[in-house]
Every structure is written in C-alpha cells, then in structure tokens.
Amino acid sequence: MLGSLANIVTWEFVGYNMIILYAALRTVPAELYEAAAMDGAGAWRIAWSIKLPALRPALTLTVLFSVIGSFQLFNEPKLLMSVAPDVIDSSYTANLYAYSVAFISQQTNYAATVSFILGLIIVIVSYAFLLTANRRRTA
C-alpha cells in the first residue's frame, strides 16, 4: 500500500516540481553554455558544472515542498482506505487521524491539538532542512 501511495503522490506532484526546475534552468544565460562549450566542456561537464549549481536553489525548494507535502497526506490515504481497510486505518497519517478524531469521535479539542502539533513539527523539520541546506551551500 505504501508503494501505491508513493506512486500516486509522485505522479500528482512531479509536474509541479518539473515546472519549478524548468523555470530555474531557463534563468541560466545561454552565453554560459556557449562559453563552456568553447572551453571544451562536454554535455556531462556542462550539466555537472553549470546546470546543477544553477538548480540547487530550485532543488532545495522542491525538496522542501515535498517534505511539507508528505506531512500533509490526507486525500490519498482517505481514498485508498475504502479499497484496503485492513491496511489503512484511521491513524495512517496524522491528518487522517485528526480528521477521524474530530468528525468521527467528536473530540474537536484533541483534534485541534493534534493538528497544531503537526504544524509545529512541520515548522521544525522545515527549518532544520533549510538550516542544513544553507550551511552546506556556504561551506
């Protein structure tokens, strides 16, 4: 079931990430590619030395969006719960758990607490990721 969820989420967001990466590649001046080719750089060297460094901020952004999105899974497990109720229960993801606590068990205060803690965890993980990415870039 985890593979099915990963497949759904991958195809759901791969287009969005590709648009971000394509836009980042379009910002690289064509003169830079021409200068590298004139210096004798091949396609692999241009990709490694020019394109990849130009994509680093966009890759950081897409990874950050993917990490945040993985914490917010709700629709996909909710839809697949009807297909495989033995595998996916009401506590499969934190959002699904908060939903079931709020609307099935009618414990709205507890569901709000779960949602708030999930938001806090997302902020902490995102900050730690950005801090790590910025330290690697400046080092």
CSV table of N, CA and C in Angstrom, one decimal:
chain,number,residue,atom,x,y,z
A,1,MET,N,0.8,-1.2,0.0
A,1,MET,CA,0.0,0.0,0.0
A,1,MET,C,0.9,1.3,0.0
A,2,LEU,N,2.0,1.2,0.7
A,2,LEU,CA,2.9,2.3,0.7
A,2,LEU,C,3.4,2.7,-0.7
A,3,GLY,N,3.7,1.6,-1.5
A,3,GLY,CA,4.1,1.8,-2.8
A,3,GLY,C,3.0,2.5,-3.7
A,4,SER,N,1.8,2.1,-3.5
A,4,SER,CA,0.7,2.7,-4.2
A,4,SER,C,0.5,4.2,-3.8
A,5,LEU,N,0.7,4.5,-2.6
A,5,LEU,CA,0.6,5.9,-2.1
A,5,LEU,C,1.7,6.7,-2.7
A,6,ALA,N,2.9,6.1,-2.7
A,6,ALA,CA,4.1,6.8,-3.3
A,6,ALA,C,3.9,7.1,-4.8
A,7,ASN,N,3.4,6.1,-5.5
A,7,ASN,CA,3.1,6.2,-6.9
A,7,ASN,C,2.1,7.3,-7.2
A,8,ILE,N,1.0,7.4,-6.4
A,8,ILE,CA,0.0,8.4,-6.6
A,8,ILE,C,0.6,9.8,-6.3
A,9,VAL,N,1.3,9.9,-5.2
A,9,VAL,CA,1.8,11.2,-4.8
A,9,VAL,C,2.9,11.7,-5.8
A,10,THR,N,3.7,10.8,-6.3
A,10,THR,CA,4.8,11.1,-7.2
A,10,THR,C,4.2,11.7,-8.5
A,11,TRP,N,3.2,11.0,-9.1
A,11,TRP,CA,2.6,11.5,-10.3
A,11,TRP,C,1.8,12.7,-10.1
A,12,GLU,N,1.3,12.9,-8.9
A,12,GLU,CA,0.5,14.1,-8.6
A,12,GLU,C,1.3,15.3,-8.5
A,13,PHE,N,2.6,15.3,-8.1
A,13,PHE,CA,3.4,16.5,-7.9
A,13,PHE,C,4.6,16.5,-8.8
A,14,VAL,N,4.9,15.6,-9.6
A,14,VAL,CA,6.1,15.6,-10.4
A,14,VAL,C,6.0,16.8,-11.4
A,15,GLY,N,4.8,17.0,-11.9
A,15,GLY,CA,4.7,18.1,-12.9
A,15,GLY,C,4.9,19.5,-12.3
A,16,TYR,N,4.5,19.7,-11.1
A,16,TYR,CA,4.7,20.9,-10.3
A,16,TYR,C,6.2,21.1,-10.1
A,17,ASN,N,6.9,20.1,-9.7
A,17,ASN,CA,8.3,20.2,-9.5
A,17,ASN,C,9.1,20.4,-10.7
A,18,MET,N,8.6,19.8,-11.8
A,18,MET,CA,9.3,20.0,-13.1
A,18,MET,C,9.2,21.4,-13.6
A,19,ILE,N,8.0,22.0,-13.4
A,19,ILE,CA,7.9,23.4,-13.8
A,19,ILE,C,8.8,24.3,-13.0
A,20,ILE,N,9.0,24.1,-11.7
A,20,ILE,CA,10.0,24.8,-10.9
A,20,ILE,C,11.4,24.6,-11.4
A,21,LEU,N,11.8,23.4,-11.7
A,21,LEU,CA,13.1,23.1,-12.2
A,21,LEU,C,13.3,23.7,-13.6
A,22,TYR,N,12.3,23.6,-14.5
A,22,TYR,CA,12.4,24.1,-15.8
A,22,TYR,C,12.6,25.6,-15.8
A,23,ALA,N,11.8,26.3,-14.9
A,23,ALA,CA,12.0,27.7,-14.8
A,23,ALA,C,13.4,28.1,-14.3
A,24,ALA,N,13.9,27.3,-13.4
A,24,ALA,CA,15.3,27.6,-12.9
A,24,ALA,C,16.3,27.4,-14.0
A,25,LEU,N,16.1,26.4,-14.8
A,25,LEU,CA,17.1,26.2,-16.0
A,25,LEU,C,17.0,27.3,-17.0
A,26,ARG,N,15.8,27.8,-17.2
A,26,ARG,CA,15.6,28.9,-18.1
A,26,ARG,C,16.3,30.2,-17.7
A,27,THR,N,16.6,30.3,-16.4
A,27,THR,CA,17.3,31.6,-16.0
A,27,THR,C,18.8,31.6,-16.2
A,28,VAL,N,19.3,30.4,-16.6
A,28,VAL,CA,20.8,30.3,-16.9
A,28,VAL,C,21.0,31.0,-18.2
A,29,PRO,N,21.9,31.9,-18.3
A,29,PRO,CA,22.2,32.6,-19.6
A,29,PRO,C,22.7,31.6,-20.6
A,30,ALA,N,22.3,31.7,-21.9
A,30,ALA,CA,22.8,30.8,-23.0
A,30,ALA,C,24.3,31.0,-23.2
A,31,GLU,N,24.7,32.2,-22.9
A,31,GLU,CA,26.2,32.5,-23.1
A,31,GLU,C,27.1,31.7,-22.2
A,32,LEU,N,26.5,31.3,-21.1
A,32,LEU,CA,27.3,30.5,-20.2
A,32,LEU,C,27.5,29.1,-20.8
A,33,TYR,N,26.5,28.5,-21.4
A,33,TYR,CA,26.6,27.2,-22.1
A,33,TYR,C,27.6,27.3,-23.3
A,34,GLU,N,27.5,28.4,-24.0
A,34,GLU,CA,28.3,28.6,-25.2
A,34,GLU,C,29.8,28.8,-24.8
A,35,ALA,N,30.0,29.5,-23.7
A,35,ALA,CA,31.4,29.7,-23.2
A,35,ALA,C,32.0,28.3,-22.7
A,36,ALA,N,31.2,27.5,-22.1
A,36,ALA,CA,31.7,26.2,-21.6
A,36,ALA,C,32.0,25.3,-22.8
A,37,ALA,N,31.1,25.4,-23.8
A,37,ALA,CA,31.4,24.6,-25.0
A,37,ALA,C,32.6,25.0,-25.7
A,38,MET,N,32.9,26.3,-25.7
A,38,MET,CA,34.1,26.8,-26.4
A,38,MET,C,35.3,26.4,-25.6
A,39,ASP,N,35.2,26.3,-24.3
A,39,ASP,CA,36.3,25.8,-23.5
A,39,ASP,C,36.5,24.3,-23.6
A,40,GLY,N,35.7,23.6,-24.3
A,40,GLY,CA,35.8,22.2,-24.5
A,40,GLY,C,35.0,21.3,-23.5
A,41,ALA,N,34.1,21.9,-22.8
A,41,ALA,CA,33.3,21.1,-21.9
A,41,ALA,C,32.2,20.3,-22.7
A,42,GLY,N,32.1,19.1,-22.3
A,42,GLY,CA,31.1,18.2,-23.0
A,42,GLY,C,29.7,18.4,-22.3
A,43,ALA,N,28.8,17.6,-22.7
A,43,ALA,CA,27.4,17.7,-22.2
A,43,ALA,C,27.4,17.3,-20.7
A,44,TRP,N,28.1,16.3,-20.3
A,44,TRP,CA,28.2,15.9,-18.9
A,44,TRP,C,28.8,17.0,-18.0
A,45,ARG,N,29.9,17.6,-18.5
A,45,ARG,CA,30.6,18.6,-17.7
A,45,ARG,C,29.7,19.9,-17.6
A,46,ILE,N,29.0,20.2,-18.7
A,46,ILE,CA,28.1,21.4,-18.6
A,46,ILE,C,27.0,21.1,-17.6
A,47,ALA,N,26.4,19.9,-17.6
A,47,ALA,CA,25.4,19.5,-16.7
A,47,ALA,C,25.9,19.6,-15.3
A,48,TRP,N,27.1,19.0,-15.0
A,48,TRP,CA,27.6,19.0,-13.7
A,48,TRP,C,28.1,20.3,-13.1
A,49,SER,N,28.7,21.1,-14.0
A,49,SER,CA,29.3,22.3,-13.5
A,49,SER,C,28.5,23.6,-13.7
A,50,ILE,N,27.5,23.5,-14.6
A,50,ILE,CA,26.7,24.7,-14.8
A,50,ILE,C,25.2,24.5,-14.4
A,51,LYS,N,24.6,23.5,-14.9
A,51,LYS,CA,23.2,23.3,-14.7
A,51,LYS,C,22.9,22.9,-13.2
A,52,LEU,N,23.7,22.0,-12.7
A,52,LEU,CA,23.4,21.5,-11.3
A,52,LEU,C,23.6,22.6,-10.3
A,53,PRO,N,24.6,23.4,-10.3
A,53,PRO,CA,24.7,24.6,-9.4
A,53,PRO,C,23.6,25.6,-9.6
A,54,ALA,N,23.1,25.7,-10.8
A,54,ALA,CA,22.0,26.7,-11.1
A,54,ALA,C,20.7,26.1,-10.5
A,55,LEU,N,20.6,24.8,-10.5
A,55,LEU,CA,19.4,24.2,-10.0
A,55,LEU,C,19.3,24.0,-8.5
A,56,ARG,N,20.4,24.2,-7.8
A,56,ARG,CA,20.4,24.0,-6.3
A,56,ARG,C,19.3,24.7,-5.5
A,57,PRO,N,19.1,26.0,-5.8
A,57,PRO,CA,18.0,26.7,-5.0
A,57,PRO,C,16.6,26.1,-5.4
A,58,ALA,N,16.4,25.8,-6.6
A,58,ALA,CA,15.1,25.2,-7.0
A,58,ALA,C,15.0,23.8,-6.5
A,59,LEU,N,16.1,23.0,-6.4
A,59,LEU,CA,16.0,21.7,-5.8
A,59,LEU,C,15.7,21.8,-4.3
A,60,THR,N,16.3,22.7,-3.7
A,60,THR,CA,16.0,22.9,-2.3
A,60,THR,C,14.6,23.2,-2.1
A,61,LEU,N,14.0,24.1,-2.9
A,61,LEU,CA,12.6,24.5,-2.8
A,61,LEU,C,11.7,23.3,-3.0
A,62,THR,N,12.0,22.5,-4.1
A,62,THR,CA,11.1,21.3,-4.4
A,62,THR,C,11.2,20.3,-3.3
A,63,VAL,N,12.4,20.1,-2.7
A,63,VAL,CA,12.5,19.1,-1.6
A,63,VAL,C,11.8,19.6,-0.4
A,64,LEU,N,11.9,20.9,-0.1
A,64,LEU,CA,11.1,21.4,1.0
A,64,LEU,C,9.6,21.3,0.8
A,65,PHE,N,9.1,21.6,-0.4
A,65,PHE,CA,7.7,21.4,-0.7
A,65,PHE,C,7.3,19.9,-0.5
A,66,SER,N,8.2,19.0,-1.0
A,66,SER,CA,7.9,17.6,-0.9
A,66,SER,C,7.9,17.1,0.6
A,67,VAL,N,8.8,17.6,1.4
A,67,VAL,CA,8.8,17.2,2.8
A,67,VAL,C,7.5,17.7,3.5
A,68,ILE,N,7.1,19.0,3.2
A,68,ILE,CA,5.9,19.5,3.8
A,68,ILE,C,4.7,18.8,3.3
A,69,GLY,N,4.7,18.5,2.0
A,69,GLY,CA,3.6,17.7,1.5
A,69,GLY,C,3.4,16.3,2.0
A,70,SER,N,4.6,15.7,2.3
A,70,SER,CA,4.5,14.3,2.9
A,70,SER,C,3.9,14.3,4.3
A,71,PHE,N,4.1,15.4,5.0
A,71,PHE,CA,3.4,15.5,6.3
A,71,PHE,C,1.9,15.8,6.2
A,72,GLN,N,1.5,16.3,5.1
A,72,GLN,CA,0.1,16.7,4.9
A,72,GLN,C,-0.7,15.7,4.1
A,73,LEU,N,-0.3,14.5,4.0
A,73,LEU,CA,-1.1,13.5,3.2
A,73,LEU,C,-2.4,13.2,3.9
A,74,PHE,N,-3.5,13.4,3.1
A,74,PHE,CA,-4.8,13.1,3.6
A,74,PHE,C,-5.7,12.5,2.5
A,75,ASN,N,-5.8,13.1,1.4
A,75,ASN,CA,-6.7,12.7,0.3
A,75,ASN,C,-6.4,11.3,-0.1
A,76,GLU,N,-5.1,11.0,-0.4
A,76,GLU,CA,-4.7,9.7,-1.0
A,76,GLU,C,-5.0,8.6,0.0
A,77,PRO,N,-4.6,8.6,1.3
A,77,PRO,CA,-5.0,7.5,2.2
A,77,PRO,C,-6.5,7.4,2.4
A,78,LYS,N,-7.2,8.6,2.4
A,78,LYS,CA,-8.6,8.6,2.6
A,78,LYS,C,-9.3,7.8,1.5
A,79,LEU,N,-8.8,8.1,0.3
A,79,LEU,CA,-9.4,7.4,-0.9
A,79,LEU,C,-9.1,5.9,-0.9
A,80,LEU,N,-7.8,5.6,-0.6
A,80,LEU,CA,-7.4,4.2,-0.6
A,80,LEU,C,-7.9,3.4,0.6
A,81,MET,N,-8.5,4.1,1.6
A,81,MET,CA,-9.0,3.4,2.8
A,81,MET,C,-10.2,2.5,2.4
A,82,SER,N,-11.0,3.0,1.5
A,82,SER,CA,-12.1,2.1,1.1
A,82,SER,C,-11.7,0.9,0.3
A,83,VAL,N,-10.5,1.0,-0.4
A,83,VAL,CA,-10.0,-0.1,-1.1
A,83,VAL,C,-9.4,-1.2,-0.2
A,84,ALA,N,-8.6,-0.7,0.7
A,84,ALA,CA,-7.9,-1.6,1.6
A,84,ALA,C,-8.1,-1.2,3.1
A,85,PRO,N,-9.2,-1.5,3.7
A,85,PRO,CA,-9.5,-1.0,5.0
A,85,PRO,C,-8.6,-1.7,6.1
A,86,ASP,N,-8.1,-2.9,5.7
A,86,ASP,CA,-7.3,-3.7,6.7
A,86,ASP,C,-5.9,-3.1,6.8
A,87,VAL,N,-5.4,-2.4,5.7
A,87,VAL,CA,-4.1,-1.9,5.7
A,87,VAL,C,-4.1,-0.4,6.2
A,88,ILE,N,-5.0,0.4,5.7
A,88,ILE,CA,-5.1,1.8,6.0
A,88,ILE,C,-6.2,2.0,7.0
A,89,ASP,N,-5.9,2.4,8.3
A,89,ASP,CA,-6.9,2.6,9.3
A,89,ASP,C,-7.0,4.2,9.5
A,90,SER,N,-7.7,4.6,10.5
A,90,SER,CA,-7.9,6.0,10.7
A,90,SER,C,-6.7,6.7,11.2
A,91,SER,N,-5.7,6.0,11.6
A,91,SER,CA,-4.5,6.7,12.1
A,91,SER,C,-3.3,6.5,11.2
A,92,TYR,N,-3.5,6.3,9.9
A,92,TYR,CA,-2.4,6.0,9.0
A,92,TYR,C,-1.5,7.2,8.8
A,93,THR,N,-2.1,8.4,8.7
A,93,THR,CA,-1.3,9.6,8.7
A,93,THR,C,-1.9,10.6,9.8
A,94,ALA,N,-1.1,11.6,10.1
A,94,ALA,CA,-1.5,12.5,11.2
A,94,ALA,C,-2.8,13.3,10.8
A,95,ASN,N,-2.9,13.7,9.6
A,95,ASN,CA,-4.1,14.4,9.2
A,95,ASN,C,-5.3,13.5,9.2
A,96,LEU,N,-5.2,12.3,8.7
A,96,LEU,CA,-6.3,11.3,8.7
A,96,LEU,C,-6.7,11.0,10.2
A,97,TYR,N,-5.7,11.0,11.1
A,97,TYR,CA,-6.1,10.7,12.5
A,97,TYR,C,-6.8,11.9,13.1
A,98,ALA,N,-6.3,13.1,12.8
A,98,ALA,CA,-7.0,14.3,13.3
A,98,ALA,C,-8.4,14.4,12.7
A,99,TYR,N,-8.6,14.1,11.5
A,99,TYR,CA,-9.9,14.1,10.9
A,99,TYR,C,-10.9,13.1,11.6
A,100,SER,N,-10.4,11.9,11.8
A,100,SER,CA,-11.2,10.9,12.4
A,100,SER,C,-11.5,11.2,13.8
A,101,VAL,N,-10.6,11.8,14.5
A,101,VAL,CA,-10.9,12.2,15.9
A,101,VAL,C,-11.9,13.3,16.0
A,102,ALA,N,-11.8,14.3,15.0
A,102,ALA,CA,-12.7,15.4,15.1
A,102,ALA,C,-14.1,15.0,14.6
A,103,PHE,N,-14.2,14.3,13.5
A,103,PHE,CA,-15.5,14.1,12.9
A,103,PHE,C,-16.2,12.8,13.2
A,104,ILE,N,-15.4,11.8,13.6
A,104,ILE,CA,-16.0,10.5,14.0
A,104,ILE,C,-16.2,10.4,15.5
A,105,SER,N,-15.1,10.7,16.2
A,105,SER,CA,-15.1,10.6,17.7
A,105,SER,C,-15.7,11.9,18.3
A,106,GLN,N,-15.8,13.0,17.6
A,106,GLN,CA,-16.3,14.3,18.1
A,106,GLN,C,-15.5,14.9,19.2
A,107,GLN,N,-14.2,14.7,19.1
A,107,GLN,CA,-13.2,15.3,20.0
A,107,GLN,C,-12.5,16.4,19.4
A,108,THR,N,-13.1,17.5,19.2
A,108,THR,CA,-12.6,18.6,18.4
A,108,THR,C,-11.3,19.2,19.1
A,109,ASN,N,-11.3,19.3,20.4
A,109,ASN,CA,-10.2,19.9,21.1
A,109,ASN,C,-8.9,19.1,20.9
A,110,TYR,N,-9.1,17.8,21.0
A,110,TYR,CA,-8.0,16.8,20.8
A,110,TYR,C,-7.5,16.9,19.4
A,111,ALA,N,-8.4,17.0,18.4
A,111,ALA,CA,-8.1,17.0,17.0
A,111,ALA,C,-7.3,18.3,16.7
A,112,ALA,N,-7.7,19.4,17.3
A,112,ALA,CA,-7.0,20.7,17.2
A,112,ALA,C,-5.6,20.6,17.7
A,113,THR,N,-5.5,19.9,18.8
A,113,THR,CA,-4.1,19.8,19.4
A,113,THR,C,-3.2,18.9,18.5
A,114,VAL,N,-3.8,17.9,18.0
A,114,VAL,CA,-3.0,17.0,17.1
A,114,VAL,C,-2.6,17.9,15.8
A,115,SER,N,-3.5,18.6,15.3
A,115,SER,CA,-3.2,19.5,14.1
A,115,SER,C,-2.2,20.5,14.4
A,116,PHE,N,-2.3,21.1,15.6
A,116,PHE,CA,-1.3,22.2,16.0
A,116,PHE,C,0.1,21.6,16.2
A,117,ILE,N,0.2,20.4,16.8
A,117,ILE,CA,1.5,19.7,17.0
A,117,ILE,C,2.0,19.3,15.6
A,118,LEU,N,1.2,18.8,14.7
A,118,LEU,CA,1.7,18.5,13.4
A,118,LEU,C,2.2,19.7,12.7
A,119,GLY,N,1.6,20.9,12.8
A,119,GLY,CA,2.1,22.1,12.2
A,119,GLY,C,3.4,22.5,12.8
A,120,LEU,N,3.5,22.3,14.1
A,120,LEU,CA,4.8,22.6,14.8
A,120,LEU,C,5.9,21.7,14.3
A,121,ILE,N,5.6,20.5,14.2
A,121,ILE,CA,6.6,19.5,13.7
A,121,ILE,C,7.0,19.9,12.2
A,122,ILE,N,6.1,20.3,11.4
A,122,ILE,CA,6.4,20.7,10.0
A,122,ILE,C,7.3,21.9,10.0
A,123,VAL,N,7.0,22.9,10.9
A,123,VAL,CA,7.9,24.1,11.0
A,123,VAL,C,9.3,23.7,11.4
A,124,ILE,N,9.4,22.8,12.4
A,124,ILE,CA,10.7,22.4,12.9
A,124,ILE,C,11.5,21.7,11.9
A,125,VAL,N,10.9,20.7,11.2
A,125,VAL,CA,11.6,19.9,10.2
A,125,VAL,C,12.0,20.8,9.0
A,126,SER,N,11.1,21.7,8.6
A,126,SER,CA,11.4,22.6,7.5
A,126,SER,C,12.6,23.6,7.9
A,127,TYR,N,12.5,24.1,9.1
A,127,TYR,CA,13.6,25.0,9.5
A,127,TYR,C,15.0,24.2,9.6
A,128,ALA,N,14.9,23.0,10.1
A,128,ALA,CA,16.1,22.2,10.2
A,128,ALA,C,16.7,21.9,8.8
A,129,PHE,N,15.8,21.5,7.8
A,129,PHE,CA,16.2,21.3,6.5
A,129,PHE,C,16.8,22.5,5.8
A,130,LEU,N,16.2,23.7,6.0
A,130,LEU,CA,16.7,24.9,5.4
A,130,LEU,C,18.0,25.3,6.0
A,131,LEU,N,18.2,25.1,7.3
A,131,LEU,CA,19.4,25.4,8.0
A,131,LEU,C,20.5,24.5,7.5
A,132,THR,N,20.2,23.2,7.4
A,132,THR,CA,21.2,22.3,6.9
A,132,THR,C,21.6,22.6,5.4
A,133,ALA,N,20.6,22.9,4.6
A,133,ALA,CA,20.9,23.3,3.2
A,133,ALA,C,21.7,24.6,3.1
A,134,ASN,N,21.5,25.5,3.9
A,134,ASN,CA,22.2,26.8,3.8
A,134,ASN,C,23.6,26.6,4.4
A,135,ARG,N,23.8,25.8,5.3
A,135,ARG,CA,25.2,25.5,5.8
A,135,ARG,C,26.0,24.8,4.8
A,136,ARG,N,25.4,23.9,4.1
A,136,ARG,CA,26.2,23.2,3.0
A,136,ARG,C,26.5,24.1,1.9
A,137,ARG,N,25.7,25.1,1.6
A,137,ARG,CA,25.9,26.0,0.5
A,137,ARG,C,27.0,27.0,0.8
A,138,THR,N,27.1,27.4,2.1
A,138,THR,CA,28.1,28.4,2.5
A,138,THR,C,29.4,27.7,2.8
A,139,ALA,N,29.4,26.4,3.1
A,139,ALA,CA,30.7,25.7,3.5
A,139,ALA,C,31.5,25.4,2.3
